[in-house]
mmCIF file of C-alpha atoms in Angstrom:
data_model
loop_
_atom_site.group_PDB
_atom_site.id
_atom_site.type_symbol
_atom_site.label_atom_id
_atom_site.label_comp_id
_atom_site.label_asym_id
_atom_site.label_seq_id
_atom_site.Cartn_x
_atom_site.Cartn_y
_atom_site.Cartn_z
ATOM 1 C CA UNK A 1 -11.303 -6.776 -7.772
ATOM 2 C CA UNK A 2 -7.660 -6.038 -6.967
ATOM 3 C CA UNK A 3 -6.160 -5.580 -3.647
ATOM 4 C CA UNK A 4 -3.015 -3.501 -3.516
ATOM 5 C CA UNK A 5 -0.155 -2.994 -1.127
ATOM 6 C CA UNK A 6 3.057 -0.934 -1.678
ATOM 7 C CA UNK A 7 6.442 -0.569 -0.476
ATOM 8 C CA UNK A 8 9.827 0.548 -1.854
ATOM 9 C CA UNK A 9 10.594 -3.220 -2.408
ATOM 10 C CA UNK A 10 7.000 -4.931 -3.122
ATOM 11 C CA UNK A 11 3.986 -3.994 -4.843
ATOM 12 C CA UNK A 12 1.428 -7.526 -3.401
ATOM 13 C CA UNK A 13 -1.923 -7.205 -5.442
ATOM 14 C CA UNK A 14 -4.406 -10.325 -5.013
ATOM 15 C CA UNK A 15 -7.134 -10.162 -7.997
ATOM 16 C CA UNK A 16 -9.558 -11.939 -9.826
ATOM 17 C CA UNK A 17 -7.824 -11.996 -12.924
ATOM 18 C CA UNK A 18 -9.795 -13.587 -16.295
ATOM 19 C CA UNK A 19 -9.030 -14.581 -19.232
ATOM 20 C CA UNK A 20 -10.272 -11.102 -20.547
ATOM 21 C CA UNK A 21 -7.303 -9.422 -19.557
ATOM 22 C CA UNK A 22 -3.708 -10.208 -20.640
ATOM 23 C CA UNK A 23 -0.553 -10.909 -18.236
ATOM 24 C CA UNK A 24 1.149 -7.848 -20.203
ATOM 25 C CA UNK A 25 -0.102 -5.934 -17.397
ATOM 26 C CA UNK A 26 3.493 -4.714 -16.781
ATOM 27 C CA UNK A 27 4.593 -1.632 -13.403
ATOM 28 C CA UNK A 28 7.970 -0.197 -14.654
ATOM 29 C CA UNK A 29 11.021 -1.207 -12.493
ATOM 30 C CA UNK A 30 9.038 -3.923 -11.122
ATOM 31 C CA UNK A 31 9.107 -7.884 -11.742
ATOM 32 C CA UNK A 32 6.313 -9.578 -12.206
ATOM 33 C CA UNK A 33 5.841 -13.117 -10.213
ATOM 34 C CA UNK A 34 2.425 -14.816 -10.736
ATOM 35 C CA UNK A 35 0.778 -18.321 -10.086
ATOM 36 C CA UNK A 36 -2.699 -19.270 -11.515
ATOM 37 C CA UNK A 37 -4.656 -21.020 -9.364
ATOM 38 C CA UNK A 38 -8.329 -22.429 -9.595
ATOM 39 C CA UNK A 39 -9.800 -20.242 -11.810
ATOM 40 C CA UNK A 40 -7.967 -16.767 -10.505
ATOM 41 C CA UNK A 41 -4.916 -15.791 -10.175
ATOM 42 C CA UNK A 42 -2.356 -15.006 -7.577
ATOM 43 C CA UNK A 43 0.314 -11.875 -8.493
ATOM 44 C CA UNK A 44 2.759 -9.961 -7.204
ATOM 45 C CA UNK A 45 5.626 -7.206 -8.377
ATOM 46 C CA UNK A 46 9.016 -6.821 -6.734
ATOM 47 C CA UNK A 47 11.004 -3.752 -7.963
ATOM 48 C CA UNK A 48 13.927 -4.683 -10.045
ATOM 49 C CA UNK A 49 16.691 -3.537 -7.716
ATOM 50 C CA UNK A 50 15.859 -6.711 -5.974
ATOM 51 C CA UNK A 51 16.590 -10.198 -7.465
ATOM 52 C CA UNK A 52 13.867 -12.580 -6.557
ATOM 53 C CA UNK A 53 13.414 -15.889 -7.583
ATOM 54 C CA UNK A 54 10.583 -18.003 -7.762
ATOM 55 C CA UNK A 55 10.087 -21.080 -5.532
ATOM 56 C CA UNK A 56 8.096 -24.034 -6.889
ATOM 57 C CA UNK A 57 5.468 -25.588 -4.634
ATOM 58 C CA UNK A 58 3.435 -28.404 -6.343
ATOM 59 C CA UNK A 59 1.287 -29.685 -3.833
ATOM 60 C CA UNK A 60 -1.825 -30.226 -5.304
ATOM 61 C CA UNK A 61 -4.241 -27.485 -3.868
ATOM 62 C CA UNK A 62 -2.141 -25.182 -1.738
ATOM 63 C CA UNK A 63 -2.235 -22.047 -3.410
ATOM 64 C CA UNK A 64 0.850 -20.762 -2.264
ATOM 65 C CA UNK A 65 3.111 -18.030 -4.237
ATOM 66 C CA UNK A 66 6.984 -18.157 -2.975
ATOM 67 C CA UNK A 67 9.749 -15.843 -3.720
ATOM 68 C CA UNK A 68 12.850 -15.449 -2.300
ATOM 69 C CA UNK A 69 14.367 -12.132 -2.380
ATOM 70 C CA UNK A 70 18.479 -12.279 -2.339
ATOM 71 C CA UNK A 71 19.689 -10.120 0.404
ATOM 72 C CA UNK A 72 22.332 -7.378 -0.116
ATOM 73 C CA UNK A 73 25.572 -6.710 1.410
ATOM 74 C CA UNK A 74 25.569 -8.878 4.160
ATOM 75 C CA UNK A 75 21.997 -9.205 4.790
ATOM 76 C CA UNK A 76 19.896 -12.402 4.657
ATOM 77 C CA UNK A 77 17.287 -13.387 1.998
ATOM 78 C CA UNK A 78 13.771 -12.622 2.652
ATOM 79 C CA UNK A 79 11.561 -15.215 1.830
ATOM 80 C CA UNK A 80 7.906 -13.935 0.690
ATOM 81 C CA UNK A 81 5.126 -15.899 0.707
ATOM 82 C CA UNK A 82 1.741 -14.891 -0.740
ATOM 83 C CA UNK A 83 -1.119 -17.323 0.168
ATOM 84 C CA UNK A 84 -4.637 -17.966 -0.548
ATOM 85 C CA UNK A 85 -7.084 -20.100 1.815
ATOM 86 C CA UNK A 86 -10.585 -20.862 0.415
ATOM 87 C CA UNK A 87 -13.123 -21.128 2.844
ATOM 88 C CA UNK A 88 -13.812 -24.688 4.118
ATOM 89 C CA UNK A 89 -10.454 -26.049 2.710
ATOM 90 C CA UNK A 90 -10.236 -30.031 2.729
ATOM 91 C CA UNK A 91 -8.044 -30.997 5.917
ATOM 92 C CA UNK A 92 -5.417 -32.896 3.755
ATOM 93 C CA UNK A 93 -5.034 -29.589 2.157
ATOM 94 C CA UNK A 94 -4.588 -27.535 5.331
ATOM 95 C CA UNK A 95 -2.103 -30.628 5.855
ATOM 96 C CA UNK A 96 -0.012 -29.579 3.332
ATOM 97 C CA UNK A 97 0.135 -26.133 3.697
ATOM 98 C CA UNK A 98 1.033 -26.545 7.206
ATOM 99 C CA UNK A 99 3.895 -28.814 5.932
ATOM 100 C CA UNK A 100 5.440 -26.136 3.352
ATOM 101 C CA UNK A 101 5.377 -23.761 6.505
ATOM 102 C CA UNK A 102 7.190 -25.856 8.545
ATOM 103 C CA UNK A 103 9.457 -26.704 5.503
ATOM 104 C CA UNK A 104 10.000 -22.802 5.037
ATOM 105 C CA UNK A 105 10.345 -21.491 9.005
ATOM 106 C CA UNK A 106 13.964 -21.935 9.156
ATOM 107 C CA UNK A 107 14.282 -18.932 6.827
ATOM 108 C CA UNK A 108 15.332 -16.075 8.943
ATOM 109 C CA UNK A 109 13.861 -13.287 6.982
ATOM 110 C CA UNK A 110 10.029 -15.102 6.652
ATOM 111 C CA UNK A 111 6.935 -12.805 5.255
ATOM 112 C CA UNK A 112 3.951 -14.120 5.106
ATOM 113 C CA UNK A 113 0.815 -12.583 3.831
ATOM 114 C CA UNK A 114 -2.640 -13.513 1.922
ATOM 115 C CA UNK A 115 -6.275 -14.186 2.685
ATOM 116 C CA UNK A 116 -6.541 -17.430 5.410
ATOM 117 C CA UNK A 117 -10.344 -16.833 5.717
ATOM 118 C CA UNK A 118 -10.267 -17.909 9.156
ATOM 119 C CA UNK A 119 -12.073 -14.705 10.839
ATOM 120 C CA UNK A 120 -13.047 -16.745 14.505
ATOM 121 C CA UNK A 121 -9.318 -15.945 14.700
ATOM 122 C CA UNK A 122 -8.388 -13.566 17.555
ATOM 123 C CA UNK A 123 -5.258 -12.280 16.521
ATOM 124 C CA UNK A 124 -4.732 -10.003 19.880
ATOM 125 C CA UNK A 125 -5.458 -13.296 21.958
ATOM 126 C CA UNK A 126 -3.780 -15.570 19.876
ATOM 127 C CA UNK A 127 -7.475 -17.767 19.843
ATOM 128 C CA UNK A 128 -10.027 -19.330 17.790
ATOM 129 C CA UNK A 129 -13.321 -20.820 18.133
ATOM 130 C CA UNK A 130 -13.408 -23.675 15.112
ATOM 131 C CA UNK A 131 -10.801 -26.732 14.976
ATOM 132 C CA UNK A 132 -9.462 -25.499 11.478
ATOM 133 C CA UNK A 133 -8.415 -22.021 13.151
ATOM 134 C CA UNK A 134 -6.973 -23.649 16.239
ATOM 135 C CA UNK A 135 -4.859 -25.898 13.767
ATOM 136 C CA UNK A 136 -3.840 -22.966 11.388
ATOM 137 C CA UNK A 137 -2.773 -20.835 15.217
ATOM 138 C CA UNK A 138 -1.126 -24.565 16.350
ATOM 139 C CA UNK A 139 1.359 -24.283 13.386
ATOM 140 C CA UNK A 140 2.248 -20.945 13.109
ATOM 141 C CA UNK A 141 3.397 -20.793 16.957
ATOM 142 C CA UNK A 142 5.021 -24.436 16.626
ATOM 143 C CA UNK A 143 6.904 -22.335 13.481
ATOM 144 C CA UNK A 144 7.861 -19.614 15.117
ATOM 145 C CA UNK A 145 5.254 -17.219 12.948
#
């Protein structure tokens, strides 16, 4: 299953990606950034003209993706994150997570995307129903996201 989103700068594709199928998998003019995680894997292109580099994250169970993107001219660096949130995530986990956010909001070009399976979240009223939501909506306003 493959998800895809384009841009002129980004190509984001979230998959189920097995061992059946090689990481040779290659878009011309685009870099290739990738994480494995549990069993799948999380990938995403950015078109050459940009220089991205990767950011490693090893906290044990956040499956997180980062790349910052250099900025040109005098523009600032846009820092991409790509995340995945299994349903029913351990707490300490969510923990964690929370803390690479916070660790990363100071970046004043932030992008964040993925799946957060959290759908009691009402994104127009900026509400949940179930503690884990209310948590996940607690950091991103104390962040500034």
């Amino acid at each position: 299953m493959v998800q895809q989103q384009s841009c002129d700068v980004v190509t984001i594709m979230e998959m189920w990606w097995d061992e059946s199928h090689g990481w040779s998998t290659a878009l011309d003019g685009y870099k290739l950034f990738r994480r494995d995680r549990k069993g799948r894997r999380v990938a995403f292109y950015i078109n050459k003209a940009f220089d991205g580099i990767g950011i490693e994250s090893n906290e044990y169970g956040v499956e997180c993706l980062w790349v910052r993107i250099k900025g040109k001219a005098n523009k600032a660096d846009i820092l991409l994150g790509v995340c995945y949130h299994p349903l029913n995530q351990e707490e300490e986990v969510d923990n964690l997570f929370y803390k690479q956010l916070e660790n990363v909001s100071g970046s004043s070009a932030l992008v964040l995307v993925g799946d957060f399976n959290l759908p009691d979240i009402c994104w127009e009223l900026n509400t949940a129903e179930k503690r884990q939501s209310k948590k996940f909506l607690e950091c991103m306003e104390d962040n500034f996201l």
